[in-house]
Amino acid sequence: MNKLFFLFIIGVVFSTNAKQVSVPLASNGDGEIVVIASIQQTDNYSGQGLLTKKAPSKELQALQQYYRFAKADNTKQLLTTLFEGDGTRANISKELKRRPDKFSNYNKLSALELNNNYLWGEYAVLSLDWGINGKAMSWYDAVYCSQQRRCAVSDMMVRGSDNSGMVSSVIALAEHKPHFKSTKSFDFTVDYFPDYGVNKVNPVTVKFDLTPLASKVTFSKGSSAEVNVNKDKGLANINKYIQAVWQHSKDTTEFWHNYDPQVLIPVMYGEQDMSIKYYTATAYMQFIGNISEIKFVMTLKTKETIYYIAKVKHAEFSNYMLFAVDKKSHKLKHSYDEPLFSSVLTSHEFYNKLGIAKF
């Protein structure tokens, strides 16, 4: 069965039978889950057909109307079903001027059935089964409903936002992987919301099993004092790398796992106005050279990587920073683990929560 994963959003659906479902994002070498993501799910109207039967709720009626206009390629009426508040109507209107045939193939859609409804912020993301030419395809759509219950379609997930890609991946896992229940306490949690929303409701929550270092380790530029890394080989390699950079060494390749000068290293730059920046190994050395103090406080241990969390004093700002170290070689890694996990570790929300926690 062909599976397409696509997201269209349509607003707020407050359900009395919503439940929280959790999926694992990372585990350690012993198979224990160390990072999980949770999202609200409701099975309201599960199995409901939307092309031939009357939709049973306002949010599904909005979706049904949108698809009927799309199948008829009636773009004038279709625009009236789109949400204005987050810019969807303006976006689609502009796109139709460039591509007037944008919806011309929707007439091939022969079936549309609702599977699950996920709540994120004031949006509801809908999991659907499409029927096209006798083949079934998985599809994600959605609904935004105002307090006056006027529901409209949004393209928020399609055009992308800081967190939409991460959330779409979490939903895909929730749809196709067994849900996860843990008795472990995850003390460090980060909430993710859509860019648009009046109220902070229904976050996607990511929980981390962080481990504090037995004793805080601080590297200070210009200090001659020997640093005790407590037999931590990864931390010892980081220390050697940092000292080499501070001493203006031109070759630091020995401290890297599978060194590649072309691979970009993510760094959250700034303090109040943060932005993720990606550095080549050479540019990364220049960045490290402008740091005067690095205090290591926590670790996150996954199957292949140890992430050391440190508070740094840079020439232009103070903030937290991650150093990824390969578990086997104990050497620095250029990039984080797979894309979903990386998107979490490079998010503003993650770094904001580190700042609040003040380890």
Short mmCIF file of C-alpha atoms in Angstrom, two decimals:
data_model
loop_
_atom_site.label_atom_id
_atom_site.label_comp_id
_atom_site.label_asym_id
_atom_site.label_seq_id
_atom_site.Cartn_x
_atom_site.Cartn_y
_atom_site.Cartn_z
CA MET A 1 0.00 0.00 0.00
CA ASN A 2 1.39 3.35 -1.01
CA LYS A 3 1.60 5.82 1.84
CA LEU A 4 1.84 9.56 1.48
CA PHE A 5 2.34 11.73 4.49
CA PHE A 6 0.99 15.21 4.03
CA LEU A 7 -0.44 17.69 6.49
CA PHE A 8 -3.24 20.16 6.16
CA ILE A 9 -4.63 21.66 9.34
CA ILE A 10 -8.01 22.67 10.51
CA GLY A 11 -8.59 24.02 13.97
CA VAL A 12 -9.74 23.40 17.45
CA VAL A 13 -11.66 20.29 18.39
CA PHE A 14 -12.15 19.96 22.13
CA SER A 15 -13.05 16.35 22.86
CA THR A 16 -14.25 14.78 26.08
CA ASN A 17 -12.52 11.49 25.22
CA ALA A 18 -9.12 12.86 24.26
CA LYS A 19 -6.23 10.77 25.53
CA GLN A 20 -2.51 11.34 25.65
CA VAL A 21 -0.47 8.98 23.49
CA SER A 22 3.31 8.73 23.76
CA VAL A 23 5.96 7.50 21.35
CA PRO A 24 9.70 6.92 21.95
CA LEU A 25 12.18 9.24 20.24
CA ALA A 26 15.43 7.84 21.64
CA SER A 27 16.69 4.97 23.79
CA ASN A 28 20.02 4.23 25.46
CA GLY A 29 22.35 1.29 24.91
CA ASP A 30 20.36 -0.86 27.34
CA GLY A 31 17.13 -0.36 25.40
CA GLU A 32 15.64 2.01 27.99
CA ILE A 33 13.65 4.92 26.56
CA VAL A 34 15.32 8.25 27.37
CA VAL A 35 13.24 10.65 25.24
CA ILE A 36 9.50 10.40 24.58
CA ALA A 37 6.98 12.65 22.83
CA SER A 38 3.31 12.92 23.80
CA ILE A 39 0.31 14.31 21.92
CA GLN A 40 -3.44 14.41 22.55
CA GLN A 41 -5.48 12.01 20.42
CA THR A 42 -9.22 11.48 20.11
CA ASP A 43 -11.09 8.80 18.18
CA ASN A 44 -14.19 10.97 17.67
CA TYR A 45 -15.97 9.87 14.48
CA SER A 46 -13.26 7.32 13.68
CA GLY A 47 -14.15 5.48 10.48
CA GLN A 48 -16.37 8.31 9.28
CA GLY A 49 -16.58 8.66 5.50
CA LEU A 50 -16.39 12.28 4.37
CA LEU A 51 -17.17 12.24 0.65
CA THR A 52 -20.64 10.69 0.57
CA LYS A 53 -21.99 10.90 4.13
CA LYS A 54 -22.97 14.10 5.93
CA ALA A 55 -20.20 15.16 8.29
CA PRO A 56 -21.32 14.91 11.94
CA SER A 57 -19.47 17.95 13.35
CA LYS A 58 -18.64 21.52 12.36
CA GLU A 59 -14.94 20.84 12.00
CA LEU A 60 -15.53 17.84 9.75
CA GLN A 61 -18.15 19.78 7.79
CA ALA A 62 -15.49 22.41 7.03
CA LEU A 63 -13.12 19.71 5.83
CA GLN A 64 -15.86 18.06 3.78
CA GLN A 65 -16.76 21.35 2.11
CA TYR A 66 -13.12 22.04 1.32
CA TYR A 67 -12.72 18.67 -0.41
CA ARG A 68 -15.93 19.03 -2.38
CA PHE A 69 -14.77 22.36 -3.80
CA ALA A 70 -11.32 20.88 -4.45
CA LYS A 71 -12.78 17.90 -6.35
CA ALA A 72 -14.86 20.28 -8.45
CA ASP A 73 -11.80 22.53 -8.96
CA ASN A 74 -13.97 25.39 -7.74
CA THR A 75 -11.16 27.52 -6.40
CA LYS A 76 -13.33 30.60 -5.88
CA GLN A 77 -15.53 28.80 -3.36
CA LEU A 78 -12.60 26.81 -1.98
CA LEU A 79 -10.90 30.02 -0.85
CA THR A 80 -13.91 30.81 1.35
CA THR A 81 -13.24 27.62 3.37
CA LEU A 82 -9.69 28.69 4.26
CA PHE A 83 -8.57 30.25 7.53
CA GLU A 84 -7.58 33.92 7.36
CA GLY A 85 -6.09 34.31 10.85
CA ASP A 86 -2.84 32.46 10.19
CA GLY A 87 -2.48 33.63 6.59
CA THR A 88 -3.74 30.48 4.87
CA ARG A 89 -6.25 32.17 2.56
CA ALA A 90 -3.69 34.72 1.40
CA ASN A 91 -1.07 32.00 0.85
CA ILE A 92 -3.33 29.75 -1.24
CA SER A 93 -4.70 32.71 -3.19
CA LYS A 94 -1.17 33.74 -4.11
CA GLU A 95 -0.25 30.17 -5.06
CA LEU A 96 -3.32 29.83 -7.29
CA LYS A 97 -2.18 32.84 -9.26
CA ARG A 98 1.06 30.98 -9.99
CA ARG A 99 -0.56 27.57 -10.40
CA PRO A 100 -4.23 27.81 -11.43
CA ASP A 101 -4.36 24.00 -11.81
CA LYS A 102 -3.27 23.33 -8.20
CA PHE A 103 -6.46 21.34 -7.42
CA SER A 104 -7.12 19.89 -10.87
CA ASN A 105 -6.20 16.31 -9.84
CA TYR A 106 -8.45 16.21 -6.80
CA ASN A 107 -11.26 14.83 -8.99
CA LYS A 108 -9.45 11.47 -8.83
CA LEU A 109 -10.25 11.19 -5.13
CA SER A 110 -12.89 8.45 -4.73
CA ALA A 111 -12.89 7.89 -0.95
CA LEU A 112 -12.00 9.85 2.17
CA GLU A 113 -12.21 8.24 5.63
CA LEU A 114 -11.21 9.60 9.04
CA ASN A 115 -8.90 7.50 11.23
CA ASN A 116 -7.69 9.62 14.16
CA ASN A 117 -7.78 13.19 15.33
CA TYR A 118 -4.73 14.74 17.02
CA LEU A 119 -4.97 18.00 18.95
CA TRP A 120 -2.09 20.47 18.74
CA GLY A 121 -2.62 23.92 20.18
CA GLU A 122 -5.89 25.29 18.82
CA TYR A 123 -5.60 23.08 15.75
CA ALA A 124 -6.74 19.52 15.16
CA VAL A 125 -4.62 17.40 12.84
CA LEU A 126 -6.67 14.65 11.17
CA SER A 127 -5.39 11.30 9.99
CA LEU A 128 -7.23 10.18 6.85
CA ASP A 129 -7.35 7.33 4.37
CA TRP A 130 -7.59 8.44 0.77
CA GLY A 131 -8.89 6.31 -2.06
CA ILE A 132 -7.42 7.05 -5.51
CA ASN A 133 -7.71 4.73 -8.51
CA GLY A 134 -8.44 1.77 -6.27
CA LYS A 135 -5.39 2.37 -4.08
CA ALA A 136 -5.37 3.44 -0.44
CA MET A 137 -3.06 6.18 0.80
CA SER A 138 -2.48 7.64 4.24
CA TRP A 139 -3.04 11.37 4.41
CA TYR A 140 -2.99 13.97 7.18
CA ASP A 141 -5.43 16.89 7.13
CA ALA A 142 -6.99 19.10 9.84
CA VAL A 143 -9.43 22.02 11.36
CA TYR A 144 -9.22 25.45 13.08
CA CYS A 145 -12.42 26.49 14.86
CA SER A 146 -12.87 29.92 16.43
CA GLN A 147 -14.71 30.47 19.71
CA GLN A 148 -17.77 31.21 17.59
CA ARG A 149 -17.32 27.71 16.10
CA ARG A 150 -16.56 29.01 12.64
CA CYS A 151 -14.26 26.29 11.30
CA ALA A 152 -11.78 26.74 8.47
CA VAL A 153 -8.94 24.89 6.75
CA SER A 154 -5.33 25.98 7.33
CA ASP A 155 -2.10 25.29 5.45
CA MET A 156 0.04 25.87 8.56
CA MET A 157 1.68 22.45 8.50
CA VAL A 158 2.11 22.44 4.74
CA ARG A 159 4.01 25.70 4.46
CA GLY A 160 6.06 24.74 7.51
CA SER A 161 6.91 26.38 10.81
CA ASP A 162 9.62 26.00 13.41
CA ASN A 163 7.93 22.92 14.90
CA SER A 164 5.54 21.59 12.26
CA GLY A 165 8.02 19.10 10.82
CA MET A 166 8.78 17.69 14.25
CA VAL A 167 5.08 17.40 15.12
CA SER A 168 4.20 15.73 11.82
CA SER A 169 6.89 13.12 12.54
CA VAL A 170 5.50 12.54 16.04
CA ILE A 171 2.04 12.01 14.56
CA ALA A 172 3.44 9.58 12.00
CA LEU A 173 5.01 7.58 14.83
CA ALA A 174 1.76 7.65 16.80
CA GLU A 175 -0.10 6.31 13.75
CA HIS A 176 2.29 3.54 12.83
CA LYS A 177 4.19 2.56 15.98
CA PRO A 178 2.94 0.95 19.23
CA HIS A 179 2.16 3.55 21.87
CA PHE A 180 4.58 3.69 24.76
CA LYS A 181 3.80 3.64 28.48
CA SER A 182 6.55 4.38 30.97
CA THR A 183 6.72 4.16 34.74
CA LYS A 184 9.95 6.17 34.67
CA SER A 185 9.89 9.78 35.83
CA PHE A 186 11.06 12.23 33.18
CA ASP A 187 11.89 15.43 35.06
CA PHE A 188 12.87 17.61 32.09
CA THR A 189 9.91 18.35 29.82
CA VAL A 190 9.52 20.76 26.90
CA ASP A 191 6.18 21.90 25.43
CA TYR A 192 5.76 22.75 21.74
CA PHE A 193 2.91 24.88 20.37
CA PRO A 194 1.94 26.05 16.86
CA ASP A 195 3.06 29.51 15.77
CA TYR A 196 -0.56 30.73 15.75
CA GLY A 197 -2.92 30.47 18.71
CA VAL A 198 -4.82 32.58 21.21
CA ASN A 199 -4.56 30.06 24.05
CA LYS A 200 -1.69 27.77 25.03
CA VAL A 201 -3.52 24.45 24.96
CA ASN A 202 -2.78 20.91 23.76
CA PRO A 203 1.02 21.05 23.46
CA VAL A 204 3.16 18.32 22.00
CA THR A 205 5.33 17.49 25.02
CA VAL A 206 8.81 15.99 24.78
CA LYS A 207 10.26 14.45 27.94
CA PHE A 208 13.96 13.82 28.55
CA ASP A 209 15.80 11.53 30.97
CA LEU A 210 18.75 13.81 31.69
CA THR A 211 21.56 12.68 34.00
CA PRO A 212 23.40 15.25 36.13
CA LEU A 213 27.17 14.99 36.20
CA ALA A 214 28.49 13.70 39.53
CA SER A 215 30.31 17.01 39.89
CA LYS A 216 30.11 20.07 37.70
CA VAL A 217 33.15 20.43 35.44
CA THR A 218 34.30 23.88 34.30
CA PHE A 219 36.85 24.72 31.61
CA SER A 220 38.16 28.29 31.83
CA LYS A 221 40.15 29.95 29.08
CA GLY A 222 43.62 30.99 30.24
CA SER A 223 43.49 28.90 33.41
CA SER A 224 46.44 26.65 34.13
CA ALA A 225 44.52 24.59 36.69
CA GLU A 226 44.14 20.90 35.79
CA VAL A 227 40.55 19.90 35.11
CA ASN A 228 39.27 16.74 36.82
CA VAL A 229 36.98 14.95 34.36
CA ASN A 230 36.39 12.00 36.71
CA LYS A 231 37.60 9.37 34.22
CA ASP A 232 34.94 10.47 31.74
CA LYS A 233 36.61 9.71 28.39
CA GLY A 234 34.14 11.76 26.36
CA LEU A 235 34.60 14.79 28.59
CA ALA A 236 38.36 14.29 28.52
CA ASN A 237 38.33 14.39 24.71
CA ILE A 238 36.16 17.53 24.73
CA ASN A 239 38.63 19.14 27.14
CA LYS A 240 41.58 18.30 24.88
CA TYR A 241 39.75 19.71 21.86
CA ILE A 242 38.80 22.94 23.62
CA GLN A 243 42.30 23.43 25.01
CA ALA A 244 43.76 22.85 21.54
CA VAL A 245 41.43 25.48 20.08
CA TRP A 246 42.20 27.95 22.85
CA GLN A 247 45.91 27.39 22.20
CA HIS A 248 45.34 28.18 18.51
CA SER A 249 46.06 24.69 17.18
CA LYS A 250 45.48 24.51 13.43
CA ASP A 251 44.73 20.78 13.32
CA THR A 252 42.06 19.31 15.62
CA THR A 253 40.95 16.40 13.43
CA GLU A 254 42.15 13.82 15.99
CA PHE A 255 39.34 14.85 18.37
CA TRP A 256 36.54 14.14 15.87
CA HIS A 257 34.68 10.94 15.06
CA ASN A 258 34.69 10.45 11.27
CA TYR A 259 35.95 13.97 10.68
CA ASP A 260 34.35 15.67 7.69
CA PRO A 261 35.05 19.38 7.08
CA GLN A 262 31.89 19.70 5.00
CA VAL A 263 29.39 18.47 7.64
CA LEU A 264 27.70 21.33 9.48
CA ILE A 265 27.60 21.48 13.28
CA PRO A 266 24.46 22.98 14.91
CA VAL A 267 24.83 25.69 17.57
CA MET A 268 22.14 27.82 19.21
CA TYR A 269 23.54 31.35 18.91
CA GLY A 270 22.46 34.23 21.11
CA GLU A 271 20.63 34.64 24.40
CA GLN A 272 17.39 36.61 24.22
CA ASP A 273 17.11 36.57 20.44
CA MET A 274 18.31 33.03 19.70
CA SER A 275 18.81 31.45 16.30
CA ILE A 276 20.23 28.11 15.26
CA LYS A 277 23.42 28.39 13.23
CA TYR A 278 25.38 25.70 11.42
CA TYR A 279 29.17 25.78 11.32
CA THR A 280 31.80 23.93 9.36
CA ALA A 281 34.52 22.41 11.56
CA THR A 282 36.77 25.41 10.86
CA ALA A 283 34.08 27.99 11.69
CA TYR A 284 33.18 25.96 14.78
CA MET A 285 36.75 26.33 16.02
CA GLN A 286 36.42 30.10 15.69
CA PHE A 287 33.17 29.96 17.67
CA ILE A 288 34.82 27.90 20.45
CA GLY A 289 37.73 30.32 20.44
CA ASN A 290 35.36 33.13 21.47
CA ILE A 291 34.17 31.22 24.55
CA SER A 292 35.83 32.08 27.85
CA GLU A 293 34.18 29.50 30.11
CA ILE A 294 32.34 26.19 29.66
CA LYS A 295 30.55 24.56 32.60
CA PHE A 296 29.30 21.01 31.99
CA VAL A 297 26.21 20.14 34.01
CA MET A 298 24.11 17.34 32.45
CA THR A 299 24.22 14.45 29.98
CA LEU A 300 21.70 12.70 27.75
CA LYS A 301 22.78 9.19 26.77
CA THR A 302 21.27 7.60 23.66
CA LYS A 303 22.18 4.36 21.91
CA GLU A 304 25.16 5.74 20.00
CA THR A 305 25.76 9.22 21.43
CA ILE A 306 26.33 11.05 24.70
CA TYR A 307 25.12 14.65 24.65
CA TYR A 308 26.97 16.84 27.13
CA ILE A 309 24.98 19.92 28.14
CA ALA A 310 27.08 22.91 29.15
CA LYS A 311 26.57 26.55 30.09
CA VAL A 312 28.95 28.69 28.04
CA LYS A 313 30.15 32.28 28.30
CA HIS A 314 30.71 33.51 24.78
CA ALA A 315 32.12 36.91 23.86
CA GLU A 316 28.64 38.00 22.74
CA PHE A 317 26.24 36.01 24.94
CA SER A 318 25.75 33.36 27.62
CA ASN A 319 23.64 30.29 26.86
CA TYR A 320 23.59 26.50 26.94
CA MET A 321 25.39 24.39 24.38
CA LEU A 322 25.42 20.72 23.40
CA PHE A 323 28.50 18.64 22.63
CA ALA A 324 27.74 15.32 20.92
CA VAL A 325 30.24 12.51 21.57
CA ASP A 326 30.32 9.06 19.99
CA LYS A 327 29.91 6.38 22.66
CA LYS A 328 32.50 3.99 21.24
CA SER A 329 35.29 6.32 20.12
CA HIS A 330 34.59 8.99 22.80
CA LYS A 331 35.21 11.59 20.10
CA LEU A 332 33.15 14.59 19.03
CA LYS A 333 30.41 14.13 16.43
CA HIS A 334 29.55 16.74 13.83
CA SER A 335 25.81 16.10 13.80
CA TYR A 336 23.12 14.79 16.10
CA ASP A 337 21.14 11.58 15.73
CA GLU A 338 18.33 11.12 13.19
CA PRO A 339 16.41 14.22 11.91
CA LEU A 340 13.39 14.08 14.27
CA PHE A 341 15.58 13.94 17.37
CA SER A 342 17.88 16.61 15.95
CA SER A 343 14.94 18.97 15.38
CA VAL A 344 14.08 18.70 19.08
CA LEU A 345 17.64 19.36 20.25
CA THR A 346 17.96 22.42 17.99
CA SER A 347 14.63 24.00 18.96
CA HIS A 348 14.20 27.33 20.75
CA GLU A 349 11.85 25.62 23.21
CA PHE A 350 14.55 23.18 24.32
CA TYR A 351 17.07 25.95 24.99
CA ASN A 352 14.48 28.19 26.66
CA LYS A 353 13.66 25.36 29.06
CA LEU A 354 17.36 24.83 29.81
CA GLY A 355 17.56 28.53 30.70
CA ILE A 356 14.56 28.25 33.00
CA ALA A 357 15.90 25.10 34.66
CA LYS A 358 19.26 26.79 35.41
CA PHE A 359 21.24 23.63 36.06
#
